[in-house]
Amino acid sequence: MDASRSDVLVLGGGVIGLASAYYLLKSGASVRVLEQGTPGCGSSHGNCGTITPSHAAPLAMPGMLGVALRSMFRGDAPLYLNPRPDLERLRWLLGFARRCNWRDFERAAIARSAILQHSRGLLESLVRSDGLDCEFVNPGELYVYRTPAMLAADERHHAQVLDRLGVEVRRLRGDEVEAAEPALKPGVAGGLFHPGDAQLRPDRYAAELARRVRELGGVIECGARIDQFGTKDGRVSHVRTTRGVFHGERVVMALGAWSPLLGRMLDLRLPMQPGKGYSLTYTRPVRAPKQALVLREAAVCVTTWGSGYRLGSTMEFSGYAEGLNRARLDALRRGAAAALHEPEGPELLEEWWGWRPMSVDEVPIIGQSTRWSNLLLATAHGMLGVSMSAATGELVAALASGHAPKIDPSPYAPARFRL
């Protein structure tokens, strides 16, 4: 038997690749995961770990392009567009601009909500049934507003959208928010509480998924950087890596922000850009929030676990520029300090950055390639990889095995981009 051959090769060992591998193994396939680093070492590691059906609304709406363009003059803006010339980023930005209208906004919100809501229940079932030790809890998520103007804007473009999608959102007065969350400083104008949201520790979730993949008989090849694809008769015949050459009857591309770079090797032009995010991880402060918070004016996410505490978010479009941007880390600290009695924990454990895979229409790309008959794509989840991971894995397994998917796959199909 050829030890390098599997029923399915999964390219990428983040939460999307690992969840895909898990559900493929449960469907009876043999699976090998090829990961250039270690499982969960990319955006799966340092994000805020929130599971958010509440995040159905996309960024693209009328007026958002102006916000993005003005951000070029503020390096610490929550949404920052680097002014350095970049043809690929400009092409993406023009596509994004075309979608800043209410029709495309509504279409993206419906597609995102369908997979988010399904994944929310599926992920909790997975954590419970397989005993994933990842600090999963479901206290909900609270959006906090210190200005009536921001609250009014989100009532129109966030809360009313969730009402239409059937996602529960509770409107709270400022005094109700302060009473519910003593970690907040006075001066809250109001809040939107999302009781269906949950949270976990994302690095531990990735580690636990990797554990279950191995226990189910899957193989994870760490340090396997992809160097070349072999193709024959409209199929991906093999994948050459720094760990050797591997073969699969099917190949799943779950490479996150690296998908466009590797996709070029297969003549695929994925309409994606890396959206750089940042986080600061601390030991837990005494006056830690009781649930995940989004401090809306500063666009800072605050997550508390039993084992720690994290400030995160921001969106920076600077291509594949590596490294920490100190101004953006400082902006996280300032945003938290303006809102919380104890904004930072006693000990700073990690300063982190990572690339989120942002599709031009803000809907993930999941499904059969139109170019290669045995290639499935599972990428472009933006800021919602953890939230969408379980449903994506289940959908990939269903499509690979020919079974009927639990959700309509058409909104996510690569065919919409001729991929």
XYZ file of C-alpha atoms in Angstrom:
419
model
C 0.000 0.000 0.000
C 1.299 3.506 -0.886
C 1.754 5.304 2.448
C 1.798 8.692 0.691
C -1.709 8.196 -0.737
C -4.949 9.100 1.065
C -8.564 9.388 0.047
C -8.348 13.112 0.824
C -5.448 15.525 1.172
C -6.368 18.557 3.251
C -4.086 21.517 2.591
C -3.867 23.639 5.730
C -4.031 22.777 9.415
C -5.995 25.709 10.804
C -9.473 25.302 12.282
C -11.074 25.064 8.823
C -8.664 22.381 7.600
C -8.837 20.456 10.868
C -12.639 20.597 11.024
C -12.784 19.423 7.402
C -10.420 16.563 8.234
C -12.529 15.612 11.269
C -15.802 15.379 9.348
C -14.139 13.619 6.414
C -12.762 11.001 8.808
C -16.201 10.602 10.392
C -17.595 9.967 6.898
C -15.160 7.074 6.442
C -12.426 8.669 4.327
C -8.715 8.343 4.980
C -7.244 11.826 5.469
C -3.841 13.474 5.506
C -3.426 17.133 6.519
C -0.483 19.078 5.088
C 0.472 22.029 7.321
C 3.464 24.282 6.719
C 3.865 24.992 10.452
C 2.012 23.343 13.309
C -1.781 22.878 13.667
C -3.545 26.154 14.365
C -0.423 28.327 14.139
C -1.992 31.008 11.917
C -5.157 33.043 12.507
C -6.580 30.068 14.383
C -4.168 30.886 17.212
C -4.565 34.533 18.203
C -8.145 35.531 17.407
C -10.683 36.361 20.106
C -12.373 32.958 19.990
C -15.933 34.220 19.786
C -18.608 32.124 18.065
C -20.915 34.694 16.586
C -24.171 34.212 14.705
C -24.475 37.917 15.520
C -21.756 38.748 12.960
C -23.949 38.091 9.922
C -23.773 41.627 8.535
C -20.794 42.203 6.197
C -18.537 45.255 6.244
C -19.571 46.298 2.735
C -22.443 48.792 2.831
C -23.039 52.222 1.306
C -20.472 54.656 2.709
C -17.932 52.041 3.779
C -15.571 52.761 0.882
C -15.229 56.342 2.117
C -14.413 55.067 5.594
C -11.716 52.800 4.132
C -10.181 55.565 2.019
C -10.098 58.043 4.919
C -8.368 55.401 7.041
C -5.269 55.695 4.860
C -4.393 58.826 6.829
C -4.740 57.110 10.244
C -2.445 54.184 10.899
C -4.307 53.311 14.102
C -7.834 53.372 12.611
C -9.937 50.250 13.373
C -10.173 49.687 9.597
C -6.868 50.656 7.961
C -6.038 50.619 4.262
C -2.305 50.917 3.655
C -1.680 53.537 0.927
C 1.313 51.648 -0.511
C 0.609 50.820 -4.205
C -0.462 47.203 -4.683
C -2.221 46.073 -7.864
C -3.834 42.981 -6.326
C -5.150 44.972 -3.365
C -6.478 47.677 -5.697
C -8.300 45.044 -7.774
C -9.816 43.607 -4.592
C -10.791 47.053 -3.338
C -12.595 47.870 -6.589
C -14.539 44.621 -6.303
C -15.351 45.426 -2.674
C -16.505 48.921 -3.697
C -18.930 47.480 -6.247
C -20.544 45.499 -3.440
C -21.078 48.501 -1.149
C -24.808 48.566 -1.879
C -27.828 47.302 0.029
C -28.675 44.485 -2.396
C -25.254 42.836 -2.060
C -25.216 43.618 1.668
C -28.474 41.700 2.138
C -27.323 38.792 -0.032
C -24.070 38.411 1.919
C -25.838 38.732 5.281
C -28.266 35.915 4.412
C -25.464 33.607 3.242
C -23.275 34.348 6.260
C -26.153 33.906 8.685
C -27.120 30.486 7.310
C -23.687 28.986 7.884
C -23.095 30.853 11.156
C -26.350 29.678 12.723
C -25.863 26.076 11.622
C -22.245 26.055 12.753
C -23.112 27.468 16.180
C -25.168 24.442 17.177
C -22.902 21.971 15.409
C -19.782 23.323 17.104
C -21.276 23.072 20.580
C -22.362 19.485 19.848
C -18.849 18.670 18.653
C -17.260 20.140 21.786
C -19.642 18.240 24.062
C -19.677 14.890 22.231
C -15.921 14.652 21.676
C -14.864 16.195 24.962
C -12.850 19.042 23.437
C -11.056 20.816 26.278
C -11.123 24.359 24.881
C -12.931 26.451 27.539
C -16.188 26.579 25.589
C -18.882 28.635 27.345
C -22.015 30.349 26.076
C -22.676 33.541 28.069
C -23.496 35.534 24.942
C -21.743 38.610 23.583
C -22.408 42.234 24.473
C -21.877 45.203 22.159
C -21.177 48.292 24.292
C -21.856 51.869 23.104
C -20.650 55.090 24.676
C -22.245 57.392 22.080
C -25.910 57.496 21.025
C -24.845 58.065 17.411
C -22.989 54.742 17.150
C -25.833 52.949 18.907
C -28.380 54.419 16.485
C -26.263 53.437 13.474
C -25.908 49.846 14.686
C -29.627 49.658 15.429
C -30.256 50.235 11.714
C -27.390 48.274 10.161
C -26.882 45.511 12.722
C -29.825 44.894 15.058
C -32.543 45.233 12.441
C -30.583 42.939 10.100
C -30.439 40.293 12.834
C -34.175 40.718 13.450
C -34.850 39.892 9.793
C -32.511 36.881 9.932
C -34.099 35.447 13.061
C -31.036 35.987 15.278
C -32.002 37.173 18.747
C -30.658 40.559 19.844
C -31.708 42.361 23.012
C -31.680 46.148 23.264
C -30.363 47.428 26.610
C -30.289 50.870 28.180
C -27.003 52.233 29.438
C -27.869 51.638 33.104
C -28.862 48.044 32.294
C -25.509 47.442 30.583
C -23.575 48.894 33.526
C -25.567 46.791 35.994
C -25.025 43.624 33.940
C -21.289 44.208 33.420
C -19.484 45.756 36.444
C -16.158 45.668 34.563
C -17.333 48.661 32.499
C -16.668 52.261 33.440
C -19.703 54.573 33.799
C -20.959 56.502 30.786
C -22.491 53.717 28.698
C -25.153 54.945 26.271
C -26.645 51.503 25.626
C -25.937 47.986 24.492
C -26.947 45.179 22.171
C -26.782 41.730 23.757
C -26.533 38.586 21.608
C -27.564 35.625 23.776
C -26.886 33.050 21.060
C -23.174 33.831 20.830
C -20.533 31.765 22.609
C -16.774 31.668 23.057
C -13.819 29.307 23.414
C -10.045 29.487 23.567
C -9.090 29.190 19.871
C -5.570 27.805 20.258
C -6.917 25.032 22.466
C -9.806 24.388 20.083
C -7.309 23.902 17.232
C -5.127 21.644 19.402
C -8.136 19.545 20.408
C -9.332 19.220 16.815
C -5.840 18.041 15.865
C -5.946 15.503 18.695
C -9.277 14.109 17.501
C -8.115 13.983 13.880
C -5.151 11.838 14.916
C -7.288 9.660 17.197
C -9.659 8.983 14.292
C -6.752 7.781 12.159
C -5.894 10.971 10.314
C -2.288 11.975 9.653
C -1.039 15.540 10.152
C 2.200 16.355 8.366
C 3.746 19.353 10.169
C 6.406 21.454 8.461
C 5.023 20.448 5.060
C 5.304 23.625 2.992
C 3.759 23.187 -0.449
C 6.251 23.690 -3.284
C 4.411 22.403 -6.335
C 1.212 20.815 -7.611
C 1.109 18.052 -10.166
C -1.885 18.018 -12.518
C -3.147 15.566 -15.108
C -6.378 15.256 -17.076
C -8.086 18.087 -15.197
C -7.157 16.714 -11.769
C -4.634 17.550 -9.065
C -2.503 14.408 -9.254
C -0.076 15.094 -6.411
C 1.240 17.739 -4.035
C 4.989 18.201 -3.595
C 6.052 19.534 -0.175
C 9.154 19.907 1.952
C 8.065 16.651 3.633
C 7.676 14.675 0.419
C 5.173 14.043 -2.343
C 1.592 13.155 -1.417
C -1.365 11.871 -3.418
C -5.098 12.030 -2.780
C -8.221 11.057 -4.655
C -9.541 14.432 -3.544
C -7.759 17.591 -2.423
C -9.224 20.216 -0.080
C -7.646 23.673 -0.174
C -8.107 25.137 3.315
C -5.117 27.463 3.291
C -6.754 30.574 4.698
C -4.971 33.778 3.704
C -2.350 31.775 1.772
C -5.016 30.427 -0.606
C -4.533 33.107 -3.309
C -0.757 32.573 -3.333
C -0.995 28.791 -3.632
C -4.025 29.042 -5.909
C -1.905 30.728 -8.565
C 0.041 27.480 -8.920
C -3.236 25.954 -10.116
C -4.212 28.894 -12.348
C -6.848 29.983 -9.857
C -7.294 33.698 -9.160
C -9.017 33.783 -5.801
C -10.540 37.238 -5.129
C -9.100 37.501 -1.624
C -6.860 39.749 0.436
C -5.183 39.154 3.796
C -6.876 41.291 6.464
C -4.347 41.665 9.249
C -5.627 41.398 12.804
C -3.909 41.901 16.148
C -4.370 40.734 19.712
C -2.872 41.108 23.179
C -3.116 38.178 25.584
C -2.770 38.609 29.347
C -3.207 36.722 32.558
C -6.730 37.306 33.811
C -7.467 40.634 35.553
C -9.464 40.654 38.790
C -12.298 42.733 37.297
C -12.589 40.764 34.071
C -15.787 41.004 31.985
C -18.321 38.232 32.514
C -19.003 37.782 28.813
C -17.293 38.672 25.560
C -17.535 42.389 24.811
C -17.292 44.434 21.651
C -16.396 48.047 22.483
C -17.970 49.524 19.400
C -16.472 52.998 19.140
C -12.944 51.584 19.428
C -13.812 48.315 17.597
C -12.068 46.286 20.312
C -13.127 42.745 21.211
C -12.557 41.634 24.817
C -12.625 37.937 25.712
C -12.174 36.418 29.161
C -11.333 32.746 29.738
C -10.588 30.844 32.890
C -6.969 30.693 31.737
C -6.533 34.229 30.438
C -7.773 37.409 28.844
C -7.476 38.876 25.347
C -7.932 42.207 23.578
C -8.225 41.895 19.844
C -9.684 42.883 16.482
C -8.782 45.686 14.028
C -8.575 45.185 10.265
C -5.491 46.217 8.319
C -5.104 45.815 4.571
C -1.355 45.909 3.998
C -0.970 42.925 1.701
C 1.373 40.249 2.999
C 3.493 42.630 5.085
C 4.644 40.733 8.168
C 5.231 41.899 11.732
C 3.578 43.866 14.497
C 2.309 47.395 13.962
C 2.852 49.049 17.336
C 0.334 51.816 16.626
C -2.420 49.262 16.222
C -1.555 47.441 19.443
C -1.584 50.778 21.258
C -5.032 51.486 19.788
C -6.318 48.242 21.335
C -4.968 49.333 24.716
C -6.492 52.822 24.451
C -9.879 51.459 23.426
C -9.956 49.069 26.361
C -8.718 51.737 28.803
C -11.516 54.096 27.802
C -14.179 51.529 28.623
C -12.928 49.171 31.355
C -11.937 49.616 34.974
C -9.151 47.073 34.543
C -8.344 47.039 30.820
C -5.217 44.859 30.977
C -4.251 41.787 32.962
C -1.349 41.638 35.420
C 1.031 39.976 32.949
C 1.278 40.401 29.171
C 1.724 36.933 27.697
C 1.669 37.549 23.946
C 1.511 40.240 21.291
C 0.142 38.659 18.124
C -0.720 39.405 14.518
C -2.263 37.202 11.855
C -3.810 37.336 8.391
C -7.516 36.755 7.965
C -8.653 35.443 4.559
C -11.030 38.131 3.242
C -13.100 37.353 0.142
C -14.252 40.249 -2.020
C -17.925 39.509 -1.255
C -17.289 38.564 2.418
C -18.846 35.133 1.924
C -16.653 32.030 2.310
C -15.601 30.037 -0.736
C -16.589 26.412 -0.118
C -17.194 23.727 -2.692
C -16.129 22.008 -5.865
C -13.655 23.762 -8.151
C -14.874 24.284 -11.704
C -11.277 24.089 -12.930
C -10.041 20.881 -11.256
C -12.415 17.940 -10.916
C -11.012 16.582 -7.635
C -10.341 19.914 -5.883
C -12.585 21.324 -3.158
C -12.074 24.816 -1.773
C -12.707 25.728 1.877
C -11.360 29.206 2.428
C -12.118 32.955 2.674
C -13.851 32.887 6.057
C -12.632 36.352 6.988
C -12.937 37.018 10.715
C -15.335 34.097 11.173
C -13.186 30.985 10.736
C -13.787 29.644 14.244
C -17.492 30.486 14.075
C -17.963 28.784 10.692
C -15.513 25.900 11.188
C -17.871 23.081 12.131
C -20.428 23.790 9.394
C -17.653 24.189 6.832
C -16.137 20.843 7.789
C -19.514 19.130 7.612
C -20.245 20.720 4.219
C -16.852 19.702 2.799
C -17.386 16.100 3.929
C -20.874 16.001 2.414
C -19.690 17.377 -0.925
C -16.701 15.020 -1.013
C -18.842 11.959 -0.320
C -21.799 12.941 -2.484
C -24.214 13.146 0.451
C -26.895 15.811 0.716
C -25.539 18.837 2.640
C -27.391 20.074 5.729
C -27.259 23.647 4.386
C -27.664 24.989 0.841
C -24.129 25.031 -0.607
C -24.887 27.340 -3.550
C -24.124 30.726 -1.870
C -20.570 29.564 -1.103
C -19.787 27.802 -4.385
C -16.452 28.653 -6.097
C -18.378 28.804 -9.385
C -19.509 32.348 -8.553
C -15.899 33.406 -9.177
C -15.240 30.817 -11.951
C -12.846 28.954 -9.695
